mmCIF file of C-alpha atoms in Angstrom:
data_model
loop_
_atom_site.group_PDB
_atom_site.id
_atom_site.type_symbol
_atom_site.label_atom_id
_atom_site.label_comp_id
_atom_site.label_asym_id
_atom_site.label_seq_id
_atom_site.Cartn_x
_atom_site.Cartn_y
_atom_site.Cartn_z
ATOM 1 C CA MET V 1 133.408 4.566 -9.240
ATOM 2 C CA SER V 2 133.857 8.118 -7.965
ATOM 3 C CA ASN V 3 137.163 8.633 -9.856
ATOM 4 C CA LEU V 4 135.623 7.677 -13.213
ATOM 5 C CA ASN V 5 134.311 10.170 -15.728
ATOM 6 C CA ALA V 6 130.641 10.091 -16.764
ATOM 7 C CA VAL V 7 131.259 8.056 -19.925
ATOM 8 C CA ASP V 8 133.245 5.377 -18.074
ATOM 9 C CA ARG V 9 130.609 5.226 -15.346
ATOM 10 C CA ALA V 10 127.928 4.802 -18.000
ATOM 11 C CA PHE V 11 129.953 2.012 -19.619
ATOM 12 C CA LEU V 12 130.178 0.114 -16.337
ATOM 13 C CA LEU V 13 126.452 0.550 -15.653
ATOM 14 C CA VAL V 14 125.444 -0.587 -19.164
ATOM 15 C CA ARG V 15 127.830 -3.551 -18.999
ATOM 16 C CA ARG V 16 126.481 -4.601 -15.610
ATOM 17 C CA GLN V 17 122.848 -4.265 -16.744
ATOM 18 C CA ILE V 18 123.490 -6.383 -19.827
ATOM 19 C CA SER V 19 125.465 -9.059 -17.969
ATOM 20 C CA ILE V 20 122.788 -9.409 -15.274
ATOM 21 C CA ALA V 21 119.583 -9.109 -17.284
ATOM 22 C CA TYR V 22 120.407 -10.661 -20.676
ATOM 23 C CA PRO V 23 121.837 -14.150 -21.102
ATOM 24 C CA PRO V 24 124.111 -14.872 -24.086
ATOM 25 C CA GLY V 25 122.186 -15.203 -27.333
ATOM 26 C CA THR V 26 119.403 -12.826 -26.340
ATOM 27 C CA SER V 27 118.627 -9.389 -27.710
ATOM 28 C CA VAL V 28 119.656 -6.398 -25.658
ATOM 29 C CA PRO V 29 117.551 -3.227 -25.647
ATOM 30 C CA GLY V 30 118.631 -0.418 -27.908
ATOM 31 C CA THR V 31 120.236 2.828 -26.889
ATOM 32 C CA GLU V 32 117.039 4.719 -26.099
ATOM 33 C CA GLU V 33 115.527 2.032 -23.874
ATOM 34 C CA LEU V 34 118.768 1.428 -21.959
ATOM 35 C CA ALA V 35 119.223 5.176 -21.504
ATOM 36 C CA ARG V 36 115.698 5.449 -20.111
ATOM 37 C CA VAL V 37 116.020 2.432 -17.784
ATOM 38 C CA LEU V 38 119.462 3.419 -16.496
ATOM 39 C CA ARG V 39 118.706 7.168 -16.521
ATOM 40 C CA LEU V 40 121.788 7.930 -18.581
ATOM 41 C CA PRO V 41 122.360 10.231 -21.546
ATOM 42 C CA LYS V 42 121.751 8.481 -24.876
ATOM 43 C CA ALA V 43 125.187 9.513 -26.131
ATOM 44 C CA HIS V 44 126.869 7.764 -23.177
ATOM 45 C CA VAL V 45 124.828 4.601 -23.666
ATOM 46 C CA HIS V 46 125.581 4.614 -27.392
ATOM 47 C CA ARG V 47 129.323 4.859 -26.671
ATOM 48 C CA ALA V 48 129.048 2.066 -24.096
ATOM 49 C CA LEU V 49 127.305 -0.220 -26.580
ATOM 50 C CA ARG V 50 129.951 0.486 -29.224
ATOM 51 C CA ARG V 51 132.677 -0.294 -26.708
ATOM 52 C CA LEU V 52 130.980 -3.567 -25.728
ATOM 53 C CA ASP V 53 130.775 -4.439 -29.430
ATOM 54 C CA THR V 54 134.497 -3.756 -29.846
ATOM 55 C CA LEU V 55 135.240 -5.955 -26.836
ATOM 56 C CA GLY V 56 133.143 -8.750 -28.340
ATOM 57 C CA GLU V 57 130.609 -8.823 -25.505
ATOM 58 C CA ILE V 58 127.715 -7.842 -27.762
ATOM 59 C CA SER V 59 127.116 -7.687 -31.484
ATOM 60 C CA LEU V 60 125.662 -4.519 -32.936
ATOM 61 C CA HIS V 61 123.833 -5.061 -36.214
ATOM 62 C CA THR V 62 122.546 -2.203 -38.271
ATOM 63 C CA GLY V 63 118.766 -2.286 -38.243
ATOM 64 C CA SER V 64 118.338 -4.731 -35.360
ATOM 65 C CA LEU V 65 118.825 -4.872 -31.612
ATOM 66 C CA PRO V 66 122.217 -5.751 -30.148
ATOM 67 C CA VAL V 67 122.739 -9.380 -29.150
ATOM 68 C CA ARG V 68 124.734 -10.483 -26.113
ATOM 69 C CA LEU V 69 127.507 -12.875 -27.089
ATOM 70 C CA SER V 70 128.873 -15.781 -25.110
ATOM 71 C CA PRO V 71 132.448 -15.302 -23.862
ATOM 72 C CA HIS V 72 133.471 -18.270 -26.048
ATOM 73 C CA GLU V 73 131.666 -17.070 -29.174
ATOM 74 C CA PRO V 74 133.467 -15.149 -31.910
ATOM 75 C CA HIS V 75 131.864 -11.903 -32.955
ATOM 76 C CA PRO V 76 129.780 -12.417 -36.138
ATOM 77 C CA ARG V 77 131.913 -9.921 -38.082
ATOM 78 C CA ASP V 78 135.058 -11.852 -37.068
ATOM 79 C CA ARG V 79 133.974 -15.297 -38.203
ATOM 80 C CA ALA V 80 135.253 -14.932 -41.772
ATOM 81 C CA LEU V 81 138.731 -13.938 -40.582
ATOM 82 C CA HIS V 82 138.663 -16.589 -37.869
ATOM 83 C CA GLY V 83 137.803 -19.333 -40.373
ATOM 84 C CA ALA V 84 140.213 -18.089 -43.041
ATOM 85 C CA VAL V 85 143.203 -18.061 -40.677
ATOM 86 C CA ARG V 86 142.354 -21.564 -39.457
ATOM 87 C CA ASP V 87 141.943 -22.799 -43.065
ATOM 88 C CA ARG V 88 145.188 -21.164 -44.166
ATOM 89 C CA ILE V 89 147.101 -22.840 -41.346
ATOM 90 C CA ARG V 90 145.586 -26.222 -42.284
ATOM 91 C CA ALA V 91 146.480 -25.664 -45.947
ATOM 92 C CA GLY V 92 150.081 -24.734 -45.104
ATOM 93 C CA TYR V 93 149.730 -21.140 -46.298
ATOM 94 C CA TYR V 94 150.826 -20.008 -42.832
ATOM 95 C CA LEU V 95 153.730 -22.071 -41.552
ATOM 96 C CA PRO V 96 154.716 -22.934 -37.972
ATOM 97 C CA GLY V 97 156.678 -20.046 -36.459
ATOM 98 C CA GLN V 98 155.346 -17.542 -39.006
ATOM 99 C CA ALA V 99 154.038 -14.189 -37.813
ATOM 100 C CA LEU V 100 150.662 -13.086 -39.134
ATOM 101 C CA ALA V 101 150.438 -9.767 -40.947
ATOM 102 C CA THR V 102 147.488 -8.536 -38.922
ATOM 103 C CA GLY V 103 147.328 -5.199 -40.741
ATOM 104 C CA LEU V 104 146.913 -6.954 -44.081
ATOM 105 C CA LEU V 105 144.314 -9.292 -42.592
ATOM 106 C CA GLY V 106 142.392 -6.256 -41.376
ATOM 107 C CA GLU V 107 142.436 -4.757 -44.852
ATOM 108 C CA GLU V 108 141.434 -8.033 -46.489
ATOM 109 C CA PHE V 109 138.475 -8.588 -44.165
ATOM 110 C CA ARG V 110 137.631 -4.894 -43.765
ATOM 111 C CA LEU V 111 138.182 -4.937 -40.024
ATOM 112 C CA ARG V 112 139.726 -2.244 -37.876
ATOM 113 C CA PRO V 113 142.897 -3.191 -35.977
ATOM 114 C CA HIS V 114 141.066 -3.620 -32.658
ATOM 115 C CA HIS V 115 138.528 -5.898 -34.371
ATOM 116 C CA VAL V 116 141.352 -8.024 -35.814
ATOM 117 C CA GLN V 117 142.735 -8.372 -32.289
ATOM 118 C CA ARG V 118 139.266 -9.342 -31.047
ATOM 119 C CA ALA V 119 139.030 -12.049 -33.729
ATOM 120 C CA LEU V 120 142.505 -13.423 -33.129
ATOM 121 C CA ARG V 121 142.037 -13.802 -29.385
ATOM 122 C CA PHE V 122 139.734 -16.780 -30.035
ATOM 123 C CA LEU V 123 142.393 -18.420 -32.170
ATOM 124 C CA VAL V 124 144.886 -17.873 -29.341
ATOM 125 C CA ALA V 125 142.444 -19.328 -26.794
ATOM 126 C CA GLU V 126 142.027 -22.480 -28.881
ATOM 127 C CA LYS V 127 145.815 -22.615 -29.448
ATOM 128 C CA THR V 128 145.531 -22.224 -33.219
ATOM 129 C CA LEU V 129 147.743 -19.128 -32.780
ATOM 130 C CA ARG V 130 149.959 -17.814 -30.024
ATOM 131 C CA PHE V 131 150.653 -14.237 -29.074
ATOM 132 C CA ASP V 132 154.341 -13.666 -28.411
ATOM 133 C CA GLU V 133 155.405 -10.372 -26.894
ATOM 134 C CA HIS V 134 159.043 -11.166 -27.758
ATOM 135 C CA GLY V 135 158.539 -12.983 -31.059
ATOM 136 C CA ALA V 136 161.197 -13.261 -33.750
ATOM 137 C CA TYR V 137 159.565 -10.389 -35.660
ATOM 138 C CA GLY V 138 158.456 -8.429 -32.634
ATOM 139 C CA PRO V 139 155.230 -8.624 -30.641
ATOM 140 C CA GLY V 140 152.517 -10.356 -32.587
ATOM 141 C CA HIS V 141 150.458 -13.408 -33.443
ATOM 142 C CA TYR V 142 152.444 -16.440 -34.534
ATOM 143 C CA VAL V 143 151.566 -19.889 -35.842
ATOM 144 C CA PRO V 144 152.728 -22.268 -33.119
ATOM 145 C CA VAL V 145 155.199 -25.021 -33.935
ATOM 146 C CA GLY V 146 153.219 -28.256 -34.170
ATOM 147 C CA SER V 147 150.081 -26.347 -35.194
ATOM 148 C CA MET V 148 149.333 -28.564 -38.205
ATOM 149 C CA GLU V 149 148.277 -31.411 -35.916
ATOM 150 C CA ALA V 150 146.437 -29.105 -33.502
ATOM 151 C CA VAL V 151 144.291 -27.481 -36.174
ATOM 152 C CA ALA V 152 143.540 -30.612 -38.197
#
């Protein structure tokens, strides 16, 4: 850890504390309490919590404590996109082999690009989508051939 800057070190310490002390589904202390317990600057802890939220390891809700998420649980803000993509594939709106316009999905669901990627990784894990680095339209998320049966 000696080659890491202070913010990255704080991130690793906050992540470790949360993974050890708080099982999925439980509330995680807020910024001030974690900063006090870990003896870190509040600003570093705040950045670490935001990063963990972006990674989908916790869910930050305005006005309440963060909640640790299960590795197999979509982030609460991603569920609408997650369900809509699945429903659109089932309905034939997205066809096998089609690339998803992730930028438009982000606009539609008011998600930043990294949050769209976070949401889509669960659809890739369940094989509803596939990520293809060398896809027909470039790197991106594609509806797999044979997906109608898989999603139904």
